[in-house]
Each structure stands twice: as structure tokens, then as C-alpha cells.
mmCIF file of C-alpha atoms in Angstrom:
data_model
loop_
_atom_site.group_PDB
_atom_site.id
_atom_site.type_symbol
_atom_site.label_atom_id
_atom_site.label_comp_id
_atom_site.label_asym_id
_atom_site.label_seq_id
_atom_site.Cartn_x
_atom_site.Cartn_y
_atom_site.Cartn_z
ATOM 1 C CA MET K 891 5.407 28.864 -17.062
ATOM 2 C CA ARG K 892 7.885 31.562 -16.175
ATOM 3 C CA ASP K 893 9.500 31.667 -19.630
ATOM 4 C CA VAL K 894 6.184 32.485 -21.290
ATOM 5 C CA SER K 895 5.667 35.360 -18.844
ATOM 6 C CA THR K 896 9.154 36.619 -19.710
ATOM 7 C CA ALA K 897 8.352 36.349 -23.416
ATOM 8 C CA ASP K 898 5.072 38.201 -22.912
ATOM 9 C CA ARG K 899 6.826 41.112 -21.201
ATOM 10 C CA ALA K 900 9.440 41.179 -23.947
ATOM 11 C CA ALA K 901 6.741 41.294 -26.638
ATOM 12 C CA PHE K 902 5.432 44.579 -25.280
ATOM 13 C CA SER K 903 8.825 46.084 -24.372
ATOM 14 C CA SER K 904 10.137 47.356 -27.702
ATOM 15 C CA PRO K 905 9.385 47.520 -31.448
ATOM 16 C CA ASP K 906 11.293 44.273 -32.002
ATOM 17 C CA GLY K 907 9.796 42.693 -28.867
ATOM 18 C CA ILE K 908 8.007 39.931 -30.779
ATOM 19 C CA ASP K 909 11.281 38.602 -32.178
ATOM 20 C CA ILE K 910 12.797 38.726 -28.699
ATOM 21 C CA ALA K 911 9.761 36.903 -27.260
ATOM 22 C CA ASN K 912 10.044 34.072 -29.773
ATOM 23 C CA HIS K 913 13.787 33.861 -29.149
ATOM 24 C CA VAL K 914 13.140 33.538 -25.407
ATOM 25 C CA LEU K 915 10.784 30.618 -26.002
ATOM 26 C CA ASP K 916 13.069 28.962 -28.548
ATOM 27 C CA GLU K 917 15.941 29.057 -26.047
ATOM 28 C CA SER K 918 13.855 28.002 -23.054
ATOM 29 C CA GLY K 919 13.480 24.350 -24.004
ATOM 30 C CA LEU K 920 9.705 24.588 -23.584
ATOM 31 C CA ARG K 921 8.806 24.294 -27.237
ATOM 32 C CA VAL K 922 8.407 20.806 -28.679
ATOM 33 C CA GLY K 923 9.827 20.160 -32.146
ATOM 34 C CA PHE K 924 7.409 20.271 -35.080
ATOM 35 C CA ASP K 925 7.947 16.648 -36.099
ATOM 36 C CA ARG K 926 7.007 15.467 -32.584
ATOM 37 C CA ARG K 927 3.839 17.578 -32.366
ATOM 38 C CA ARG K 928 2.688 17.477 -35.998
ATOM 39 C CA GLY K 929 -1.104 17.811 -36.199
ATOM 40 C CA ARG K 930 -1.445 18.998 -32.595
ATOM 41 C CA GLY K 931 -2.623 22.332 -31.202
ATOM 42 C CA ALA K 932 -0.291 23.035 -28.278
ATOM 43 C CA GLY K 933 3.381 23.685 -28.917
ATOM 44 C CA VAL K 934 4.542 22.922 -25.385
ATOM 45 C CA ASN K 935 4.004 20.214 -22.795
ATOM 46 C CA PRO K 936 4.757 21.757 -19.384
ATOM 47 C CA SER K 937 4.400 19.847 -16.143
ATOM 48 C CA GLY K 938 1.022 20.000 -14.411
ATOM 49 C CA ARG K 939 0.679 22.506 -11.591
ATOM 50 C CA TYR K 940 0.514 19.759 -8.962
ATOM 51 C CA GLU K 941 3.764 18.104 -10.036
ATOM 52 C CA PRO K 942 6.867 18.549 -7.842
ATOM 53 C CA PHE K 943 9.172 19.003 -10.842
ATOM 54 C CA ALA K 944 9.088 21.146 -13.980
ATOM 55 C CA ARG K 945 10.508 19.766 -17.214
ATOM 56 C CA SER K 946 12.117 21.311 -20.271
ATOM 57 C CA SER K 947 14.080 19.945 -23.227
ATOM 58 C CA PHE K 948 17.681 20.719 -24.052
ATOM 59 C CA ASP K 949 20.241 19.249 -26.410
ATOM 60 C CA ASP K 950 23.067 17.583 -24.467
ATOM 61 C CA GLY K 951 25.294 17.481 -27.523
ATOM 62 C CA TRP K 952 24.314 13.978 -28.617
ATOM 63 C CA ASN K 953 21.380 15.093 -30.805
ATOM 64 C CA SER K 954 19.118 13.259 -28.378
ATOM 65 C CA LEU K 955 16.128 15.511 -29.065
ATOM 66 C CA GLU K 956 15.931 14.219 -32.618
ATOM 67 C CA ALA K 957 15.527 10.676 -31.299
ATOM 68 C CA LEU K 958 12.467 11.467 -29.175
ATOM 69 C CA PRO K 959 9.276 9.822 -30.505
ATOM 70 C CA ALA K 960 6.350 11.795 -31.863
ATOM 71 C CA PHE K 961 3.311 12.310 -29.652
ATOM 72 C CA LYS K 962 0.742 9.604 -30.409
ATOM 73 C CA THR K 963 -2.788 9.263 -29.170
ATOM 74 C CA ASP K 964 -3.054 6.912 -26.207
ATOM 75 C CA VAL K 965 -6.401 5.984 -24.659
ATOM 76 C CA GLN K 966 -6.720 4.678 -21.112
ATOM 77 C CA VAL K 967 -9.873 3.415 -19.411
ATOM 78 C CA GLU K 968 -11.314 5.437 -16.546
ATOM 79 C CA LYS K 969 -13.742 3.812 -14.103
ATOM 80 C CA PRO K 970 -15.713 6.581 -12.365
ATOM 81 C CA LYS K 971 -18.318 5.757 -9.743
ATOM 82 C CA THR K 972 -20.797 8.274 -11.157
ATOM 83 C CA ILE K 973 -21.210 9.844 -14.584
ATOM 84 C CA ILE K 974 -23.488 12.861 -14.060
ATOM 85 C CA THR K 975 -21.554 15.956 -12.974
ATOM 86 C CA ARG K 976 -23.458 18.699 -11.138
ATOM 87 C CA ASN K 977 -22.738 22.433 -11.096
ATOM 88 C CA THR K 978 -24.272 25.509 -9.493
ATOM 89 C CA SER K 979 -22.707 28.198 -11.686
ATOM 90 C CA PRO K 980 -25.188 31.072 -12.084
ATOM 91 C CA ASP K 981 -24.018 31.981 -15.610
ATOM 92 C CA ILE K 982 -24.482 28.485 -17.063
ATOM 93 C CA SER K 983 -27.884 27.374 -18.338
ATOM 94 C CA PHE K 984 -27.624 23.751 -17.128
ATOM 95 C CA ASP K 985 -27.026 22.149 -13.747
ATOM 96 C CA ARG K 986 -25.814 18.710 -14.889
ATOM 97 C CA SER K 987 -23.567 17.312 -17.590
ATOM 98 C CA ILE K 988 -21.858 14.155 -18.828
ATOM 99 C CA ASN K 989 -18.338 13.789 -20.197
ATOM 100 C CA PRO K 990 -17.764 10.416 -21.901
ATOM 101 C CA TYR K 991 -14.068 11.263 -22.269
ATOM 102 C CA ARG K 992 -11.328 13.125 -20.437
ATOM 103 C CA GLY K 993 -8.910 15.021 -22.654
ATOM 104 C CA CYS K 994 -9.696 15.825 -26.292
ATOM 105 C CA GLU K 995 -7.892 14.895 -29.482
ATOM 106 C CA HIS K 996 -9.319 17.895 -31.333
ATOM 107 C CA GLY K 997 -6.460 19.846 -29.728
ATOM 108 C CA CYS K 998 -8.147 23.272 -29.650
ATOM 109 C CA VAL K 999 -5.401 25.468 -28.239
ATOM 110 C CA TYR K 1000 -7.841 27.749 -26.388
ATOM 111 C CA CYS K 1001 -9.811 24.950 -24.686
ATOM 112 C CA PHE K 1002 -10.738 26.019 -21.155
ATOM 113 C CA ALA K 1003 -10.851 22.339 -20.079
ATOM 114 C CA ARG K 1004 -7.106 21.849 -20.522
ATOM 115 C CA PRO K 1005 -6.245 22.606 -16.851
ATOM 116 C CA THR K 1006 -8.311 19.598 -15.719
ATOM 117 C CA HIS K 1007 -5.583 17.260 -17.003
ATOM 118 C CA ALA K 1008 -3.378 18.480 -14.161
ATOM 119 C CA TYR K 1009 -5.672 16.552 -11.782
ATOM 120 C CA MET K 1010 -4.450 13.376 -13.490
ATOM 121 C CA GLY K 1011 -0.791 14.285 -13.012
ATOM 122 C CA MET K 1012 -0.479 15.208 -16.678
ATOM 123 C CA SER K 1013 0.206 18.317 -18.709
ATOM 124 C CA PRO K 1014 -2.586 20.605 -19.951
ATOM 125 C CA GLY K 1015 -0.459 20.979 -23.084
ATOM 126 C CA LEU K 1016 0.225 18.114 -25.467
ATOM 127 C CA ASP K 1017 -0.768 15.490 -22.873
ATOM 128 C CA PHE K 1018 -4.325 16.868 -22.906
ATOM 129 C CA GLU K 1019 -4.723 16.074 -26.605
ATOM 130 C CA THR K 1020 -2.718 12.832 -26.751
ATOM 131 C CA LYS K 1021 -3.252 11.051 -23.407
ATOM 132 C CA LEU K 1022 -6.999 10.480 -23.325
ATOM 133 C CA PHE K 1023 -9.342 8.668 -20.954
ATOM 134 C CA SER K 1024 -12.507 6.876 -22.005
ATOM 135 C CA LYS K 1025 -15.404 5.900 -19.743
ATOM 136 C CA PRO K 1026 -16.827 2.682 -21.237
ATOM 137 C CA ASP K 1027 -19.213 2.202 -18.294
ATOM 138 C CA ALA K 1028 -20.839 5.593 -18.882
ATOM 139 C CA ALA K 1029 -24.132 4.230 -20.239
ATOM 140 C CA SER K 1030 -24.675 1.690 -17.436
ATOM 141 C CA LEU K 1031 -23.734 4.294 -14.809
ATOM 142 C CA LEU K 1032 -26.188 6.729 -16.352
ATOM 143 C CA GLU K 1033 -28.954 4.144 -16.384
ATOM 144 C CA ARG K 1034 -28.327 3.467 -12.714
ATOM 145 C CA GLU K 1035 -28.291 7.151 -11.743
ATOM 146 C CA LEU K 1036 -31.482 7.918 -13.646
ATOM 147 C CA SER K 1037 -33.227 5.072 -11.834
ATOM 148 C CA LYS K 1038 -32.476 6.368 -8.342
ATOM 149 C CA PRO K 1039 -35.579 7.175 -6.270
ATOM 150 C CA GLY K 1040 -36.298 10.882 -6.244
ATOM 151 C CA TYR K 1041 -34.323 11.679 -9.395
ATOM 152 C CA GLU K 1042 -35.755 14.853 -10.975
ATOM 153 C CA PRO K 1043 -35.139 15.145 -14.717
ATOM 154 C CA LYS K 1044 -33.584 18.283 -16.181
ATOM 155 C CA SER K 1045 -31.723 18.658 -19.439
ATOM 156 C CA ILE K 1046 -28.307 16.984 -19.422
ATOM 157 C CA ALA K 1047 -25.569 18.852 -21.291
ATOM 158 C CA ILE K 1048 -22.962 16.784 -23.134
ATOM 159 C CA GLY K 1049 -19.852 18.305 -24.688
ATOM 160 C CA THR K 1050 -19.395 21.152 -22.248
ATOM 161 C CA ASN K 1051 -15.897 20.078 -21.169
ATOM 162 C CA THR K 1052 -14.462 17.786 -23.844
ATOM 163 C CA ASP K 1053 -16.030 16.827 -27.156
ATOM 164 C CA PRO K 1054 -18.189 13.659 -27.019
ATOM 165 C CA TYR K 1055 -17.689 13.186 -30.781
ATOM 166 C CA GLN K 1056 -13.898 13.494 -30.855
ATOM 167 C CA PRO K 1057 -12.157 10.990 -33.205
ATOM 168 C CA ILE K 1058 -11.976 8.058 -30.751
ATOM 169 C CA GLU K 1059 -15.793 8.062 -30.459
ATOM 170 C CA LYS K 1060 -15.992 6.638 -33.971
ATOM 171 C CA ARG K 1061 -14.311 3.478 -32.678
ATOM 172 C CA LEU K 1062 -15.605 3.321 -29.094
ATOM 173 C CA GLY K 1063 -19.222 4.490 -29.539
ATOM 174 C CA ILE K 1064 -19.690 5.541 -25.887
ATOM 175 C CA MET K 1065 -21.711 8.629 -26.820
ATOM 176 C CA ARG K 1066 -24.165 6.596 -28.863
ATOM 177 C CA GLN K 1067 -24.677 4.209 -25.922
ATOM 178 C CA ILE K 1068 -25.458 7.210 -23.703
ATOM 179 C CA LEU K 1069 -28.008 8.496 -26.218
ATOM 180 C CA GLU K 1070 -29.687 5.082 -26.305
ATOM 181 C CA VAL K 1071 -30.162 5.215 -22.520
ATOM 182 C CA LEU K 1072 -31.496 8.777 -22.664
ATOM 183 C CA GLU K 1073 -33.917 7.920 -25.470
ATOM 184 C CA ALA K 1074 -35.259 4.870 -23.637
ATOM 185 C CA ALA K 1075 -35.881 7.032 -20.554
ATOM 186 C CA ASN K 1076 -37.314 9.988 -22.535
ATOM 187 C CA HIS K 1077 -34.696 12.199 -20.903
ATOM 188 C CA PRO K 1078 -33.827 15.617 -22.453
ATOM 189 C CA VAL K 1079 -30.300 16.256 -23.731
ATOM 190 C CA GLY K 1080 -28.378 19.179 -25.226
ATOM 191 C CA ILE K 1081 -25.179 18.439 -27.162
ATOM 192 C CA VAL K 1082 -22.248 20.699 -28.058
ATOM 193 C CA THR K 1083 -19.638 19.490 -30.550
ATOM 194 C CA LYS K 1084 -17.146 20.522 -33.234
ATOM 195 C CA SER K 1085 -17.456 17.194 -35.033
ATOM 196 C CA ALA K 1086 -19.474 16.147 -38.059
ATOM 197 C CA LEU K 1087 -19.616 12.673 -36.472
ATOM 198 C CA VAL K 1088 -22.745 13.825 -34.649
ATOM 199 C CA THR K 1089 -24.664 13.127 -37.874
ATOM 200 C CA ARG K 1090 -24.057 9.412 -37.275
ATOM 201 C CA ASP K 1091 -26.650 9.599 -34.500
ATOM 202 C CA ILE K 1092 -29.312 11.481 -36.437
ATOM 203 C CA ASP K 1093 -31.619 8.469 -36.170
ATOM 204 C CA ILE K 1094 -31.724 8.661 -32.354
ATOM 205 C CA LEU K 1095 -31.652 12.460 -32.184
ATOM 206 C CA GLN K 1096 -34.470 12.776 -34.716
ATOM 207 C CA ARG K 1097 -36.758 10.533 -32.682
ATOM 208 C CA MET K 1098 -35.897 12.396 -29.485
ATOM 209 C CA ALA K 1099 -36.343 15.796 -31.129
ATOM 210 C CA ALA K 1100 -39.815 14.786 -32.330
ATOM 211 C CA LYS K 1101 -40.727 14.483 -28.637
ATOM 212 C CA GLY K 1102 -38.993 17.736 -27.674
ATOM 213 C CA LEU K 1103 -36.098 15.937 -25.996
ATOM 214 C CA ALA K 1104 -32.985 16.901 -27.981
ATOM 215 C CA LYS K 1105 -31.103 19.839 -29.446
ATOM 216 C CA VAL K 1106 -27.575 20.135 -30.860
ATOM 217 C CA ALA K 1107 -25.101 23.011 -30.990
ATOM 218 C CA LEU K 1108 -22.153 23.037 -33.398
ATOM 219 C CA SER K 1109 -19.234 25.236 -32.419
ATOM 220 C CA VAL K 1110 -17.955 27.200 -35.436
ATOM 221 C CA THR K 1111 -15.206 29.623 -34.467
ATOM 222 C CA THR K 1112 -14.046 30.762 -37.908
ATOM 223 C CA LEU K 1113 -14.738 30.263 -41.600
ATOM 224 C CA ASP K 1114 -11.010 30.515 -42.355
ATOM 225 C CA ARG K 1115 -9.871 26.947 -42.943
ATOM 226 C CA THR K 1116 -6.190 27.808 -42.452
ATOM 227 C CA LEU K 1117 -6.839 29.444 -39.093
ATOM 228 C CA ALA K 1118 -9.090 26.576 -38.018
ATOM 229 C CA ARG K 1119 -6.404 24.057 -38.967
ATOM 230 C CA ALA K 1120 -3.850 25.819 -36.770
ATOM 231 C CA MET K 1121 -6.218 26.530 -33.889
ATOM 232 C CA GLU K 1122 -8.352 23.340 -33.850
ATOM 233 C CA PRO K 1123 -6.129 20.870 -35.752
ATOM 234 C CA ARG K 1124 -8.171 17.662 -35.438
ATOM 235 C CA ALA K 1125 -11.683 19.089 -35.361
ATOM 236 C CA ALA K 1126 -13.898 18.991 -38.445
ATOM 237 C CA THR K 1127 -13.318 21.777 -40.946
ATOM 238 C CA PRO K 1128 -15.711 24.765 -40.723
ATOM 239 C CA SER K 1129 -17.506 23.673 -43.901
ATOM 240 C CA LYS K 1130 -18.041 20.143 -42.536
ATOM 241 C CA ARG K 1131 -19.506 21.561 -39.321
ATOM 242 C CA LEU K 1132 -21.933 23.724 -41.289
ATOM 243 C CA GLU K 1133 -22.886 20.695 -43.400
ATOM 244 C CA ALA K 1134 -23.629 18.875 -40.132
ATOM 245 C CA VAL K 1135 -25.836 21.779 -39.032
ATOM 246 C CA LYS K 1136 -27.800 21.475 -42.258
ATOM 247 C CA ALA K 1137 -28.145 17.699 -41.983
ATOM 248 C CA LEU K 1138 -29.408 17.953 -38.404
ATOM 249 C CA SER K 1139 -31.752 20.822 -39.219
ATOM 250 C CA ASP K 1140 -33.161 19.018 -42.267
ATOM 251 C CA ALA K 1141 -33.907 16.065 -39.968
ATOM 252 C CA GLY K 1142 -36.022 18.309 -37.745
ATOM 253 C CA ILE K 1143 -33.506 18.515 -34.907
ATOM 254 C CA PRO K 1144 -33.303 21.980 -33.266
ATOM 255 C CA THR K 1145 -29.829 23.228 -34.123
ATOM 256 C CA MET K 1146 -27.681 26.042 -32.781
ATOM 257 C CA VAL K 1147 -24.330 27.498 -33.826
ATOM 258 C CA MET K 1148 -21.929 28.651 -31.130
ATOM 259 C CA THR K 1149 -19.269 31.136 -32.251
ATOM 260 C CA ALA K 1150 -17.211 30.154 -29.249
ATOM 261 C CA PRO K 1151 -14.769 31.469 -28.473
ATOM 262 C CA ILE K 1152 -14.646 34.857 -30.129
ATOM 263 C CA ILE K 1153 -10.992 35.922 -30.151
ATOM 264 C CA PRO K 1154 -10.619 39.713 -30.341
ATOM 265 C CA GLY K 1155 -8.281 40.815 -33.108
ATOM 266 C CA LEU K 1156 -8.312 37.355 -34.681
ATOM 267 C CA THR K 1157 -11.860 36.070 -35.267
ATOM 268 C CA ASP K 1158 -14.190 38.903 -34.168
ATOM 269 C CA SER K 1159 -14.162 40.358 -37.694
ATOM 270 C CA GLU K 1160 -16.096 37.258 -38.812
ATOM 271 C CA ILE K 1161 -19.124 37.644 -36.509
ATOM 272 C CA GLU K 1162 -21.545 38.746 -39.224
ATOM 273 C CA ARG K 1163 -20.344 36.158 -41.770
ATOM 274 C CA LEU K 1164 -20.467 33.361 -39.198
ATOM 275 C CA LEU K 1165 -24.068 34.151 -38.270
ATOM 276 C CA GLU K 1166 -25.078 34.421 -41.924
ATOM 277 C CA ALA K 1167 -23.508 31.008 -42.583
ATOM 278 C CA ALA K 1168 -25.335 29.597 -39.555
ATOM 279 C CA LYS K 1169 -28.656 30.928 -40.836
ATOM 280 C CA THR K 1170 -28.056 29.515 -44.319
ATOM 281 C CA ALA K 1171 -27.249 26.111 -42.829
ATOM 282 C CA GLY K 1172 -30.558 26.052 -40.963
ATOM 283 C CA ALA K 1173 -29.598 26.986 -37.410
ATOM 284 C CA ARG K 1174 -32.413 28.485 -35.319
ATOM 285 C CA GLU K 1175 -30.276 29.867 -32.529
ATOM 286 C CA VAL K 1176 -26.791 31.310 -32.131
ATOM 287 C CA GLY K 1177 -24.600 32.166 -29.175
ATOM 288 C CA TYR K 1178 -21.076 33.216 -28.326
ATOM 289 C CA VAL K 1179 -18.477 33.160 -25.565
ATOM 290 C CA LEU K 1180 -15.483 35.477 -25.325
ATOM 291 C CA LEU K 1181 -12.060 33.806 -25.252
ATOM 292 C CA ARG K 1182 -11.304 32.455 -21.774
ATOM 293 C CA LEU K 1183 -7.733 31.880 -20.591
ATOM 294 C CA PRO K 1184 -7.880 30.246 -17.151
ATOM 295 C CA MET K 1185 -4.761 28.869 -15.452
ATOM 296 C CA GLU K 1186 -2.466 27.043 -17.902
ATOM 297 C CA VAL K 1187 -4.537 28.007 -20.943
ATOM 298 C CA SER K 1188 -3.098 31.529 -20.878
ATOM 299 C CA PRO K 1189 0.573 30.596 -21.489
ATOM 300 C CA LEU K 1190 -0.433 27.841 -23.929
ATOM 301 C CA PHE K 1191 -2.441 30.309 -26.014
ATOM 302 C CA LYS K 1192 0.280 32.968 -25.856
ATOM 303 C CA GLU K 1193 2.913 30.526 -27.108
ATOM 304 C CA TRP K 1194 0.589 29.449 -29.930
ATOM 305 C CA LEU K 1195 -0.142 33.060 -30.910
ATOM 306 C CA LEU K 1196 3.579 33.952 -30.966
ATOM 307 C CA ARG K 1197 4.221 30.910 -33.149
ATOM 308 C CA HIS K 1198 1.380 31.272 -35.651
ATOM 309 C CA TYR K 1199 0.346 34.941 -35.613
ATOM 310 C CA PRO K 1200 3.255 36.914 -34.108
ATOM 311 C CA ASN K 1201 2.267 40.165 -35.806
ATOM 312 C CA ARG K 1202 -1.122 40.070 -34.084
ATOM 313 C CA TYR K 1203 0.155 39.139 -30.632
ATOM 314 C CA ARG K 1204 0.161 42.599 -29.054
ATOM 315 C CA HIS K 1205 -3.149 43.580 -30.646
ATOM 316 C CA VAL K 1206 -4.989 40.428 -29.535
ATOM 317 C CA LEU K 1207 -3.648 40.534 -25.963
ATOM 318 C CA SER K 1208 -4.279 44.286 -25.600
ATOM 319 C CA LEU K 1209 -7.905 43.932 -26.724
ATOM 320 C CA LEU K 1210 -8.474 40.918 -24.513
ATOM 321 C CA ARG K 1211 -7.030 42.640 -21.445
ATOM 322 C CA SER K 1212 -9.183 45.694 -22.111
ATOM 323 C CA MET K 1213 -12.193 43.399 -21.603
ATOM 324 C CA ARG K 1214 -10.723 41.578 -18.572
ATOM 325 C CA ASP K 1215 -9.876 44.546 -16.318
ATOM 326 C CA GLY K 1216 -6.265 44.497 -17.497
ATOM 327 C CA LYS K 1217 -5.804 40.770 -16.906
ATOM 328 C CA ASP K 1218 -5.590 37.788 -19.210
ATOM 329 C CA TYR K 1219 -8.694 36.339 -17.545
ATOM 330 C CA ASP K 1220 -11.348 37.290 -15.029
ATOM 331 C CA ALA K 1221 -13.211 34.325 -13.559
ATOM 332 C CA GLU K 1222 -15.930 36.411 -11.903
ATOM 333 C CA TRP K 1223 -19.438 35.147 -12.639
ATOM 334 C CA GLY K 1224 -21.268 37.407 -15.030
ATOM 335 C CA LYS K 1225 -17.994 38.596 -16.597
ATOM 336 C CA ARG K 1226 -16.081 35.476 -17.612
ATOM 337 C CA MET K 1227 -18.261 34.627 -20.619
ATOM 338 C CA ARG K 1228 -18.669 38.115 -22.157
ATOM 339 C CA GLY K 1229 -16.079 40.477 -20.659
ATOM 340 C CA THR K 1230 -16.618 44.158 -19.840
ATOM 341 C CA GLY K 1231 -15.760 47.539 -21.335
ATOM 342 C CA PRO K 1232 -16.361 49.275 -24.683
ATOM 343 C CA TYR K 1233 -14.910 46.568 -26.928
ATOM 344 C CA ALA K 1234 -16.913 43.838 -25.202
ATOM 345 C CA PHE K 1235 -20.027 45.987 -25.606
ATOM 346 C CA GLN K 1236 -19.278 46.427 -29.306
ATOM 347 C CA ILE K 1237 -18.971 42.656 -29.818
ATOM 348 C CA ARG K 1238 -22.222 42.037 -27.950
ATOM 349 C CA ARG K 1239 -24.135 44.676 -29.950
ATOM 350 C CA ARG K 1240 -22.790 43.446 -33.308
ATOM 351 C CA PHE K 1241 -23.780 39.907 -32.402
ATOM 352 C CA GLU K 1242 -27.256 40.861 -31.186
ATOM 353 C CA MET K 1243 -28.019 43.158 -34.151
ATOM 354 C CA THR K 1244 -26.908 40.564 -36.707
ATOM 355 C CA ALA K 1245 -28.915 37.810 -35.029
ATOM 356 C CA ARG K 1246 -31.995 40.045 -35.012
ATOM 357 C CA ARG K 1247 -31.530 40.975 -38.678
ATOM 358 C CA LEU K 1248 -31.319 37.295 -39.635
ATOM 359 C CA GLY K 1249 -34.278 36.229 -37.510
ATOM 360 C CA LEU K 1250 -32.185 34.090 -35.193
ATOM 361 C CA ASN K 1251 -32.899 33.536 -31.485
ATOM 362 C CA GLU K 1252 -36.531 34.547 -31.961
ATOM 363 C CA LYS K 1253 -37.581 31.487 -30.006
ATOM 364 C CA ARG K 1254 -35.441 29.418 -27.679
ATOM 365 C CA THR K 1255 -35.901 25.644 -27.756
ATOM 366 C CA GLU K 1256 -37.137 24.418 -24.367
ATOM 367 C CA LEU K 1257 -36.757 20.703 -23.837
ATOM 368 C CA ARG K 1258 -39.468 18.652 -22.141
ATOM 369 C CA THR K 1259 -39.027 16.816 -18.851
ATOM 370 C CA ASP K 1260 -42.576 15.522 -18.342
ATOM 371 C CA LEU K 1261 -42.044 12.396 -20.478
ATOM 372 C CA PHE K 1262 -39.284 10.957 -18.295
ATOM 373 C CA THR K 1263 -39.566 7.315 -17.280
ATOM 374 C CA ALA K 1264 -37.003 5.866 -14.883
ATOM 375 C CA PRO K 1265 -34.978 3.025 -16.475
ATOM 376 C CA LYS K 1266 -35.523 -0.562 -15.416
ATOM 377 C CA GLY K 1267 -32.867 -2.167 -17.602
ATOM 378 C CA ALA K 1268 -29.960 -4.488 -17.000
ATOM 379 C CA GLY K 1269 -27.743 -1.699 -15.780
ATOM 380 C CA VAL K 1270 -30.016 -0.974 -12.827
ATOM 381 C CA GLN K 1271 -29.397 -2.729 -9.540
ATOM 382 C CA LEU K 1272 -32.596 -4.441 -8.337
ATOM 383 C CA ALA K 1273 -34.078 -3.046 -5.152
ATOM 384 C CA LEU K 1274 -34.260 -5.435 -2.207
ATOM 385 C CA LEU K 1275 -37.755 -6.615 -1.367
#
């Protein structure tokens, strides 16, 4: 998005650069009107990077922009051939994951999964949080894949790309069906979510946890409800997420709090308070990831920051670039999650010292794989005799 790059340069060019930057974006036609995007995270809806045309809005004199409908959540069905996704990234603790949905209604403006919507010919902006895809066959596909000869069980991560407990899960229940398959097969699972809806499945998770087969991480990025509302508009409030941590922990389910992402100059001042709140809620482990701005996420986040926190724009971007070798993002393994340089070191030390003081991360929960039994249910194709 060339106009966002122009605005970014303007923001750093003079004392009144922030006003100029916002003027550039207001005049560009990129920004979507408030009434159309109410309750959403992104403020723009640019064309995907694989599209032959770019789009922008402009008033042709007939007040046509006012007649455009508001963005509403639309759910389409996706029919994948497989449901387990594999990865070989050396800085990720799992090698397989499941995503029951594509796109996420939570609308977190910083979500690193946004660029994946471009593969569908859609925008990583507002399309990502309004045009969703569900995978209703996920449970039967999983059952079939777990039953394949030679399958070796390792913990499956769910919620690493888009949230499995986003609002449409309450109606569709795909995540619960997946958990039922995993429980029947005694297969280990680790879940990451920002939703209190995870407590709906405490019955299954409690039984699995008793066998050493389940753990849950709640992502809590800030305790500031106003900031959370702007940054993660349709996710559970911070207090609801901490209540979910307590409910899960009280049920005997190993629980973790992820302060992810940490945004320098915006949320890093809360590190100690976040970890103290996690400890009080019953979390055993904590972790963090530094803000990541790959591909289209960078201009989306910049536009959001100029709109909501213009006075912090230069400070946030300067700190972030000091940890990314002068860039908005560095995708190099070993650097992308934590950053480098003095400020990154300071964040890491503050986090580690606070966790040690609170007795967190003293023992990591290792899930069992020796109880696995290959499924033989209706979703499994019978072998030929």
C-alpha cells in the first residue's frame, strides 16, 4: 500500500508529520468509513497482493460512499482434503497444527495470519475478519488422518493461525468435534485462544488433562480494556480471559498465559502486571512474542496506530525498528519472535525476572503420546481385505 508508505515517511519528516500522515491517508481513499467498519479492527480493505487491480474509494459527487453497506460477517464452507498442517520451523515448538477456520472475526489488527487471506483472492484487511471459511469436515478428516498406518503421535497445536473459539464456533461447534476425536484417540493437544468460549469444553479438556493429554494457553495482550477494544475488537475482554484461565486451572487443566504480542511503546509497560494477573488466575506457565509485522500486516498496523494512537506512532515504530535491524519486520528464524538489540534484551530480562519471582515456568507441561490409539470410527475408510 503505497499511500501508507507515504504517510509513514511523512510522520517522521517534521514536527507536524503525524497530522500530515493522517491527511495523506484520509485523502487516499484507502480508509473505510466508521459506520461501515464499526466493531472491526482494520480500517482499510486493500486488494490482496495476488490481485491484478488495486481498489480505493472516492466520492464521485453523488454521495455514493454513504450508500455502501456495512461489513457483515459472512461464512463460507471450505472442503480441504486434509486437516493436519505440518511445519518444520526451528523456532516453533510443534510440528503439526489444525485450523478449523480460515479468517478470524476477533479482528486483531496485528494478527500475523492476515496475509493468508490473499491466497483466497481476498484482502488481509477487513475481508480477513468478515469473510470467513469454516471446515465442517475437520473432525472426520482428522479421524481419517490419525488412522493412517505409520502415523506417529505428537502434540497437535490448535489456534496458532486463527482462533478456534472465535464467535462462529459457538454456533458451528467444529472445535468441539475435533476435541471429541482427539479424546477418543488419546491424542495430545495444545490450544491457544483469546476466547472465554474455551470453558465450554472444560468437560473434555479436564478428562484429557487427567491423562496428560491437554493444555490451554490464553493470549492476554493488555489489561487496558479500552486498548483491547480498539486492538482486538471482538475478542473476549482481558478480565474474561483471565476468568477463563482460572476456570481451566481450577478444573486441573494445565494453563498458560501468552502476552503475545508485546508491542513496544504501547503494551510493554504492562509486562509485570500481566504476569502477576496470570499468576493470580492460576496459570503455571507464561510466554511472549514480540510484535510481528509480515507483509500486509505492517501497513494495516501503521494505519491503525495513526488512527487510534497518533501521538505514539513515531515512538512505537522507532522502538520496533531498533529490534528489527531498522526494518518493520525481520523474518529470520531465531529473531522473528524476540527481536535483537538492547531494547529486546530489556524486554526479555524483565519477562524472565518477573516470571522467576512469581514462580512461573518452573516446570513445563509435557504431554503424553504413549496412550494413543488409532481411531476405528465411522470417519475412517475401511481397509480392503
